[in-house]
XYZ file of N, CA and C in Angstrom:
660
model
N 102.490 76.047 112.143
C 102.558 76.364 110.614
C 103.790 75.328 110.079
N 103.295 74.787 108.999
C 104.186 73.822 108.369
C 105.284 74.450 107.542
N 106.611 74.566 108.279
C 107.631 75.149 107.620
C 108.701 74.036 107.375
N 109.657 74.346 106.657
C 110.818 73.431 106.420
C 110.517 72.418 105.478
N 109.438 72.316 104.801
C 109.101 71.189 103.826
C 109.737 71.569 102.564
N 109.460 70.618 101.574
C 110.143 70.738 100.333
C 109.177 71.389 99.232
N 108.240 72.047 99.781
C 107.183 72.553 98.865
C 107.820 73.841 98.029
N 107.144 74.134 96.977
C 107.369 75.377 96.241
C 107.386 76.489 97.084
N 106.367 76.623 97.906
C 106.258 77.885 98.780
C 107.405 78.104 99.665
N 107.836 76.971 100.272
C 109.057 77.109 101.269
C 110.325 77.516 100.341
N 110.347 76.942 99.179
C 111.555 77.256 98.388
C 111.487 78.548 97.937
N 110.217 79.044 97.412
C 110.186 80.375 97.017
C 110.513 81.612 98.088
N 109.951 81.378 99.258
C 110.121 82.535 100.168
C 111.556 82.529 100.761
N 112.172 81.184 100.581
C 113.576 81.134 100.981
C 114.557 81.817 100.245
N 114.186 82.246 99.014
C 115.126 82.988 98.178
C 115.640 84.337 98.682
N 116.838 84.777 98.690
C 117.244 85.997 99.306
C 116.650 87.270 98.659
N 116.165 87.098 97.380
C 115.585 88.396 96.788
C 114.058 88.273 96.991
N 113.537 87.345 97.906
C 112.029 87.420 98.419
C 111.962 87.539 99.868
N 112.897 88.243 100.431
C 112.890 88.340 101.865
C 111.745 89.053 102.459
N 111.200 89.966 101.441
C 109.926 90.813 101.945
C 108.772 89.930 102.097
N 108.842 88.811 101.431
C 107.492 87.777 101.539
C 107.478 87.066 102.854
N 106.461 86.672 103.320
C 106.199 85.853 104.352
C 105.722 84.558 103.750
N 105.610 83.490 104.631
C 105.189 82.299 104.213
C 103.735 82.110 104.423
N 102.911 81.977 103.426
C 101.455 81.891 103.571
C 101.313 80.325 103.869
N 100.459 80.011 105.070
C 100.344 78.590 105.415
C 99.564 77.804 104.335
N 99.785 76.732 104.184
C 99.008 75.692 103.146
C 97.642 75.707 103.517
N 97.211 75.769 104.799
C 95.657 75.672 105.171
C 95.095 76.898 104.702
N 95.745 77.933 104.564
C 95.092 79.229 104.161
C 94.888 79.233 102.565
N 95.972 78.511 101.870
C 95.904 78.419 100.299
C 94.724 77.328 99.987
N 94.619 76.372 100.881
C 93.738 75.203 100.470
C 92.160 75.794 100.666
N 92.156 76.795 101.537
C 90.730 77.273 101.682
C 90.203 78.101 100.435
N 89.164 77.520 99.791
C 88.667 77.992 98.457
C 88.251 79.528 98.657
N 87.623 79.699 99.841
C 87.020 81.051 100.148
C 88.043 82.193 100.006
N 89.189 81.795 100.534
C 90.394 82.848 100.430
C 90.813 83.122 98.906
N 90.360 82.300 97.987
C 90.971 82.335 96.662
C 89.845 82.942 95.779
N 88.568 83.227 96.167
C 87.561 83.659 95.486
C 88.047 84.811 94.495
N 87.698 84.564 93.088
C 87.988 85.578 92.128
C 89.404 85.345 91.467
N 90.104 84.546 92.125
C 91.690 84.558 91.510
C 91.686 83.676 90.229
N 90.588 82.727 90.092
C 90.550 81.795 89.024
C 90.372 82.796 87.641
N 89.830 83.920 87.829
C 89.771 84.780 86.681
C 91.014 85.603 86.333
N 91.912 85.595 87.120
C 93.053 86.340 87.130
C 94.407 85.506 86.598
N 94.297 84.169 86.898
C 95.430 83.379 86.738
C 95.018 82.245 85.689
N 95.940 82.030 84.725
C 95.606 81.074 83.597
C 95.769 79.689 84.271
N 95.060 78.737 83.826
C 95.074 77.282 84.284
C 95.142 77.164 85.853
N 94.129 77.758 86.332
C 94.108 78.149 87.803
C 94.199 76.789 88.671
N 93.510 75.728 88.235
C 93.439 74.484 88.990
C 94.868 73.876 89.056
N 95.394 73.713 87.836
C 96.868 73.201 87.721
C 97.840 74.129 88.440
N 97.734 75.266 88.324
C 98.673 76.181 89.056
C 98.504 76.092 90.519
N 97.365 75.925 90.997
C 97.074 75.787 92.493
C 97.658 74.437 92.990
N 97.416 73.483 92.146
C 97.924 72.094 92.486
C 99.434 72.111 92.663
N 100.119 72.831 91.605
C 101.591 72.901 91.783
C 102.031 73.714 92.935
N 101.250 74.733 93.429
C 101.583 75.467 94.528
C 101.595 74.701 95.839
N 100.687 73.707 95.930
C 100.519 72.833 96.974
C 101.353 71.641 97.241
N 101.926 71.387 96.057
C 102.615 69.981 96.147
C 103.561 69.892 97.215
N 103.668 68.783 97.879
C 104.676 68.741 99.048
C 106.072 68.637 98.535
N 106.376 68.183 97.337
C 107.607 68.357 96.646
C 107.355 68.763 95.248
N 108.501 69.547 94.814
C 108.304 70.175 93.382
C 109.587 70.060 92.747
N 109.397 69.977 91.400
C 110.432 70.036 90.442
C 110.412 71.410 89.770
N 111.487 72.184 89.927
C 111.466 73.524 89.359
C 111.398 73.575 87.806
N 111.655 72.427 87.154
C 111.634 72.348 85.736
C 110.200 72.178 85.248
N 109.134 71.724 86.140
C 107.798 71.505 85.679
C 106.749 72.345 86.504
N 107.293 73.479 87.043
C 106.329 74.329 87.850
C 105.818 75.365 86.910
N 104.522 75.461 86.657
C 103.865 76.410 85.820
C 104.374 77.985 86.016
N 104.453 78.712 85.010
C 105.042 80.124 85.226
C 104.009 80.952 86.216
N 102.768 80.512 86.031
C 101.905 81.315 86.739
C 101.734 81.052 88.262
N 102.418 80.146 88.674
C 102.593 79.870 90.191
C 102.945 81.107 90.997
N 103.989 81.770 90.405
C 104.440 82.848 91.268
C 103.463 83.898 91.153
N 102.665 84.134 90.234
C 101.675 85.183 90.108
C 100.640 84.826 91.242
N 100.160 83.521 91.192
C 99.003 83.155 92.044
C 99.535 83.349 93.576
N 100.762 83.007 93.768
C 101.202 83.120 95.194
C 101.273 84.509 95.601
N 101.586 85.462 94.643
C 101.741 86.753 95.081
C 100.405 87.404 95.283
N 99.302 86.949 94.470
C 98.149 87.509 94.865
C 97.434 86.919 96.112
N 97.768 85.641 96.331
C 97.284 85.116 97.626
C 98.049 85.792 98.944
N 99.361 85.944 98.646
C 100.149 86.601 99.604
C 99.591 88.033 99.924
N 99.103 88.759 98.985
C 98.578 90.078 99.355
C 97.203 90.026 100.033
N 96.456 89.076 99.946
C 95.182 88.731 100.711
C 95.759 88.451 102.100
N 96.649 87.478 102.271
C 96.949 86.839 103.623
C 97.434 87.743 104.478
N 98.365 88.690 103.944
C 99.062 89.684 104.867
C 98.189 90.768 105.498
N 97.029 90.831 104.900
C 96.034 91.918 105.702
C 95.040 91.022 106.578
N 95.241 89.813 106.747
C 94.613 89.102 107.701
C 95.145 89.188 109.136
N 94.499 88.812 110.200
C 95.030 88.897 111.587
C 96.352 88.174 111.637
N 96.403 87.028 111.283
C 97.585 86.128 111.327
C 98.683 86.601 110.380
N 98.219 87.146 109.230
C 99.182 87.594 108.376
C 99.942 88.780 108.843
N 99.170 89.732 109.362
C 99.715 90.908 110.023
C 100.780 90.544 111.073
N 100.390 89.574 111.959
C 101.317 89.167 112.957
C 102.460 88.602 112.417
N 102.489 87.885 111.425
C 103.620 87.230 110.808
C 104.531 88.339 110.287
N 103.976 89.374 109.452
C 104.820 90.416 108.919
C 105.298 91.219 110.013
N 104.616 91.402 111.169
C 105.116 92.282 112.259
C 106.449 91.712 112.693
N 106.784 90.427 112.806
C 107.984 89.767 113.165
C 109.057 90.316 112.191
N 108.698 90.204 110.970
C 109.756 90.664 109.939
C 109.975 92.272 110.124
N 108.857 92.877 110.327
C 109.010 94.515 110.542
C 110.008 94.793 111.717
N 109.735 94.238 112.921
C 110.339 94.521 114.167
C 111.989 94.027 114.041
N 112.074 93.016 113.230
C 113.418 92.550 112.856
C 114.207 93.358 111.905
N 113.470 94.378 111.292
C 114.097 95.094 110.151
C 114.357 94.619 108.840
N 113.700 93.383 108.554
C 113.696 92.814 107.247
C 113.443 93.638 106.193
N 112.669 94.654 106.275
C 112.114 95.411 105.139
C 112.990 96.683 104.998
N 114.042 96.809 105.947
C 114.923 97.973 105.764
C 114.453 99.110 106.692
N 115.290 100.234 106.451
C 114.939 101.538 107.219
C 114.733 102.607 106.349
N 114.037 103.694 106.815
C 113.729 104.883 106.049
C 114.980 105.543 105.722
N 115.154 106.056 104.446
C 116.439 106.799 104.054
C 116.433 108.226 104.506
N 115.318 108.691 105.082
C 115.254 110.029 105.427
C 115.946 110.334 106.724
N 116.959 111.101 106.848
C 117.901 111.319 107.887
C 117.024 111.640 109.198
N 115.999 112.451 109.141
C 115.282 112.831 110.226
C 114.194 111.757 110.763
N 114.118 110.681 110.079
C 113.377 109.489 110.690
C 114.088 108.531 111.348
N 115.582 108.963 111.441
C 116.389 108.142 112.594
C 116.237 106.616 112.451
N 116.376 106.075 111.272
C 116.420 104.650 111.132
C 115.123 104.032 111.492
N 114.042 104.690 111.155
C 112.737 104.000 111.257
C 112.537 102.834 110.307
N 112.064 101.767 110.878
C 111.778 100.693 110.161
C 110.687 100.889 109.172
N 110.620 100.144 107.918
C 109.506 100.468 106.950
C 108.812 99.226 106.664
N 107.699 99.317 105.902
C 106.834 98.126 105.433
C 106.865 98.268 103.853
N 106.750 97.042 103.359
C 106.497 97.059 101.798
C 105.170 97.419 101.506
N 105.011 98.045 100.264
C 103.629 98.449 99.876
C 103.776 98.466 98.291
N 102.539 98.303 97.800
C 102.341 98.321 96.217
C 101.624 99.650 95.890
N 102.036 100.133 94.780
C 101.360 101.285 94.221
C 100.071 100.904 93.507
N 99.794 99.797 93.280
C 98.584 99.213 92.538
C 98.310 97.925 93.128
N 97.016 97.327 93.001
C 96.704 96.022 93.259
C 96.792 94.961 92.176
N 97.262 95.552 90.980
C 97.262 94.794 89.773
C 98.596 94.206 89.527
N 98.760 93.016 89.278
C 100.081 92.480 88.937
C 100.769 93.043 87.606
N 102.015 93.206 87.623
C 102.750 93.626 86.429
C 102.717 95.017 86.071
N 102.233 95.981 87.083
C 102.207 97.320 86.729
C 103.314 98.140 87.530
N 103.875 97.634 88.562
C 104.785 98.344 89.498
C 105.475 97.375 90.410
N 106.767 97.664 90.598
C 107.475 97.063 91.607
C 107.361 97.426 92.944
N 107.634 96.784 93.981
C 107.296 96.983 95.385
C 108.108 98.370 95.797
N 107.543 98.940 96.794
C 108.037 100.271 97.384
C 108.086 100.057 98.779
N 108.738 100.895 99.640
C 108.785 100.820 100.930
C 107.965 102.213 101.571
N 107.269 101.934 102.605
C 106.459 102.971 103.247
C 107.064 103.192 104.658
N 107.170 104.356 105.033
C 107.789 104.950 106.314
C 106.489 105.598 107.108
N 106.025 104.913 108.178
C 105.032 105.468 108.880
C 105.402 106.643 109.759
N 106.607 107.093 109.821
C 107.016 108.207 110.608
C 106.806 109.413 109.661
N 107.399 109.417 108.471
C 107.350 110.676 107.537
C 105.968 110.389 106.567
N 105.656 109.332 106.508
C 104.362 108.924 105.778
C 104.588 109.174 104.223
N 105.813 108.563 103.955
C 106.057 108.886 102.503
C 106.615 107.457 101.862
N 106.920 107.200 100.677
C 107.335 105.995 100.063
C 108.693 106.047 99.365
N 109.376 105.142 99.321
C 110.772 105.103 98.745
C 111.049 103.866 98.025
N 112.218 103.882 97.268
C 112.700 102.558 96.636
C 113.226 101.766 97.762
N 112.959 100.382 97.686
C 113.569 99.533 98.607
C 115.085 99.103 98.086
N 115.761 98.482 99.113
C 117.077 97.949 98.759
C 117.150 96.987 97.588
N 118.153 97.072 96.857
C 118.233 96.492 95.528
C 117.754 94.966 95.622
N 118.152 94.340 96.607
C 117.946 92.793 96.436
C 116.409 92.455 96.442
N 115.530 93.233 96.886
C 114.218 92.932 96.747
C 113.349 93.864 95.937
N 114.063 94.705 95.155
C 113.455 95.902 94.508
C 112.506 95.219 93.224
N 112.774 94.074 92.787
C 112.024 93.568 91.510
C 110.774 92.805 91.922
N 110.586 92.692 93.130
C 109.184 92.039 93.546
C 107.966 92.940 93.115
N 106.974 92.107 92.524
C 105.863 92.885 92.056
C 105.083 93.664 93.375
N 104.744 94.824 93.215
C 104.217 95.689 94.311
C 102.836 95.014 94.600
N 102.133 94.289 93.627
C 100.693 93.672 93.920
C 100.888 92.615 94.804
N 102.043 91.993 95.082
C 102.130 90.914 96.077
C 101.864 91.548 97.669
N 101.969 92.727 97.690
C 101.650 93.371 98.952
C 100.390 94.319 98.945
N 100.078 94.866 97.786
C 98.898 95.749 97.545
C 99.049 97.093 98.264
N 98.059 97.944 98.016
C 98.091 99.372 98.525
C 97.772 99.394 99.868
N 97.053 98.498 100.410
C 96.274 98.587 101.768
C 97.157 98.105 102.972
N 98.081 97.235 102.669
C 98.876 96.625 103.556
C 99.368 97.535 104.894
N 100.094 98.501 104.536
C 100.778 99.166 105.700
C 99.742 99.805 106.670
N 98.624 100.356 106.069
C 97.587 100.956 106.831
C 96.720 99.914 107.624
N 96.483 98.669 107.045
C 95.917 97.631 108.012
C 96.800 97.208 109.023
N 98.042 97.242 108.732
C 99.137 96.872 109.598
C 99.007 97.583 110.928
N 99.037 98.979 110.728
C 98.968 99.801 111.876
C 97.687 99.931 112.519
N 96.639 99.738 111.805
C 95.243 99.735 112.369
C 95.170 98.535 113.313
N 95.816 97.444 112.947
C 95.772 96.118 113.899
C 96.781 96.248 115.015
N 97.907 97.080 114.711
C 98.994 97.080 115.738
C 99.369 98.604 115.918
N 98.503 99.266 116.633
C 98.650 100.800 116.687
C 99.782 100.959 117.618
N 100.174 100.087 118.484
C 101.289 100.372 119.384
C 102.612 100.350 118.614
N 102.701 99.939 117.423
C 103.968 100.044 116.678
C 103.989 101.367 115.681
N 102.937 102.126 115.762
C 102.741 103.360 114.982
C 103.801 104.269 115.526
N 104.737 104.812 114.787
C 105.715 105.637 115.322
C 105.216 107.184 115.311
N 105.873 108.106 116.244
C 105.415 109.411 116.282
C 106.040 110.258 115.040
N 105.375 111.262 114.480
C 105.963 111.976 113.267
C 107.371 112.638 113.812
N 108.139 112.734 112.765
C 109.522 113.354 113.095
C 109.506 114.765 113.657
N 110.399 115.018 114.701
C 110.314 116.375 115.392
C 111.201 117.392 114.596
N 112.159 116.873 113.797
C 113.089 117.589 113.087
C 112.741 117.675 111.536
N 113.166 118.744 110.929
C 113.191 118.672 109.447
C 114.347 119.566 109.090
N 114.843 119.355 107.877
C 116.046 120.092 107.369
C 115.773 121.596 107.218
N 116.687 122.420 107.617
C 116.442 123.823 107.602
C 117.571 124.431 106.611
N 117.171 124.824 105.459
C 118.191 125.300 104.354
C 118.929 126.676 105.023
N 120.169 126.678 104.969
C 120.964 127.842 105.425
C 121.975 128.350 104.335
N 122.373 129.602 104.188
C 123.256 130.086 103.424
C 124.315 130.945 104.325
N 125.580 130.541 104.434
C 126.463 131.365 105.175
C 126.005 131.348 106.588
N 125.181 130.198 107.029
C 124.842 130.031 108.367
C 123.479 130.789 108.740
N 123.081 131.607 107.688
C 121.788 132.201 107.905
C 120.674 131.328 107.295
N 119.448 131.359 108.030
C 118.385 130.640 107.454
C 117.650 131.461 106.416
N 117.425 130.580 105.189
C 116.923 131.114 104.128
C 115.409 131.336 104.186
N 114.896 132.440 103.682
C 113.417 132.566 103.740
C 112.763 131.662 102.659
N 111.505 131.159 102.994
C 110.936 130.221 102.232
C 110.883 130.615 100.612
N 110.507 132.063 100.525
C 110.276 132.434 99.245
C 111.600 132.309 98.340
N 112.703 132.310 98.921
C 113.938 132.396 98.270
C 114.153 130.871 97.637
N 113.445 129.866 98.183
C 113.419 128.529 97.533
C 112.495 128.218 96.612
N 111.602 129.147 96.356
C 110.424 128.727 95.338
C 110.874 129.074 93.859
N 110.356 128.340 93.110
C 110.845 128.477 91.575
C 110.088 129.825 91.182
N 110.846 130.462 90.287
C 110.215 131.632 89.792
C 109.226 131.241 88.735
N 108.035 132.064 89.071
C 106.835 131.850 88.151
C 106.789 132.811 87.005
N 106.393 132.398 85.856
C 106.196 133.265 84.890
C 105.105 134.455 85.065
N 105.410 135.686 84.636
C 104.536 136.741 84.934
C 103.363 136.625 84.157
N 102.278 136.840 84.712
C 101.044 136.702 84.090
C 100.816 137.819 83.032
N 100.451 137.393 81.836
C 100.293 138.481 80.643
C 98.996 139.360 81.077
N 99.181 140.636 80.913
C 98.023 141.542 81.126
C 97.936 142.339 79.856
N 96.637 142.749 79.542
C 96.569 143.675 78.288
C 97.646 144.683 78.285
N 97.801 145.349 79.308
C 99.031 146.515 79.276
C 100.324 145.886 78.891
N 100.701 144.713 79.539
C 101.859 144.100 79.121
C 102.062 143.657 77.619
N 100.832 143.181 77.240
C 100.742 142.680 75.901
C 101.010 143.880 74.923
N 100.321 145.015 75.189
C 100.254 146.227 74.384
C 101.696 146.915 74.228
N 102.472 146.803 75.497
C 103.825 147.233 75.494
C 104.718 146.289 74.725
N 104.513 145.032 74.819
C 105.412 144.193 74.147
C 105.210 144.342 72.525
N 103.828 144.678 72.083
C 103.725 144.876 70.746
C 104.318 146.061 70.151
N 104.181 147.137 71.147
C 104.707 148.408 70.654
C 106.321 148.215 70.593
N 106.924 147.667 71.484
C 108.302 147.397 71.387
C 108.673 146.610 70.154
N 108.013 145.559 69.887
C 108.200 144.852 68.589
C 108.091 145.738 67.386
N 107.051 146.508 67.385
C 106.996 147.458 66.243
C 108.141 148.477 66.101
N 108.546 148.889 67.196
C 109.659 149.856 67.133
C 110.924 149.292 66.669
N 110.993 148.256 67.149
C 112.339 147.426 66.722
C 112.363 147.049 65.159
N 111.035 146.798 64.652
C 111.031 146.464 63.305
C 111.246 147.602 62.489
N 110.735 148.779 62.891
C 110.898 150.236 62.249
C 112.268 150.474 62.200
N 113.035 150.374 63.347
C 114.387 150.776 63.502
C 115.296 149.902 62.518
N 114.905 148.689 62.359
C 115.740 147.774 61.516
C 115.392 148.259 59.924
N 114.272 148.620 59.637
C 113.903 148.983 58.376
C 114.636 150.316 57.834
N 114.892 151.275 58.872
C 115.459 152.634 58.698
C 117.037 152.390 58.621
N 117.575 151.355 58.886
C 119.054 151.265 58.830
C 119.521 151.095 57.434
N 120.415 152.000 56.957
C 120.731 151.961 55.616
C 121.654 150.617 55.260
N 121.391 150.114 54.065
C 122.147 148.855 53.792
C 123.188 149.299 52.634
N 124.325 148.575 52.874
C 125.479 148.793 52.194
C 125.516 147.570 51.063
N 125.493 147.945 49.827
C 125.571 146.914 48.784
C 126.885 147.083 48.118
């Protein structure tokens, strides 16, 4: 893999705020089959792609759409065989962070998008132990979620099932003065359903209250 060059890709993924991103090989980007349909999503597609592949780049002349194009390509690459392997190195190194849930015991997480469309949501992190999503650490929190897509974590563990963790064996138990609380004690109170009898009783009470007020003598 051609790393360490002066290309835009090398510069972009080298930013501290882009730690979640892996480096998509130039050979993958050059293969037009991998880019099918992206020309409809990115303005000035050919110029943007050319800027993305330039061996040397000038930040002052890089089209704004380059970041968008790279993000869309990245989302496709990381669900390929080689892309999953590249991301697994970052995963096992803990680059994506750990689950904030106490009973997940520092389980490593994966980035995930809530949508596959750019500009709709920032990246989240997915814990395969509790199977829930959380906000990532602030440094990478502004990456677009579509750079990873909705399918990545699930494709990752389908390809590498040996990395799939067991569900948590512990969960938080609410207690009051040391005693375990009944589950119903923690349920929000629901509004009582109105019945014909309850409605009639309420109407009678309102009428009685009105009559009582009318019979009160007034002092002028």
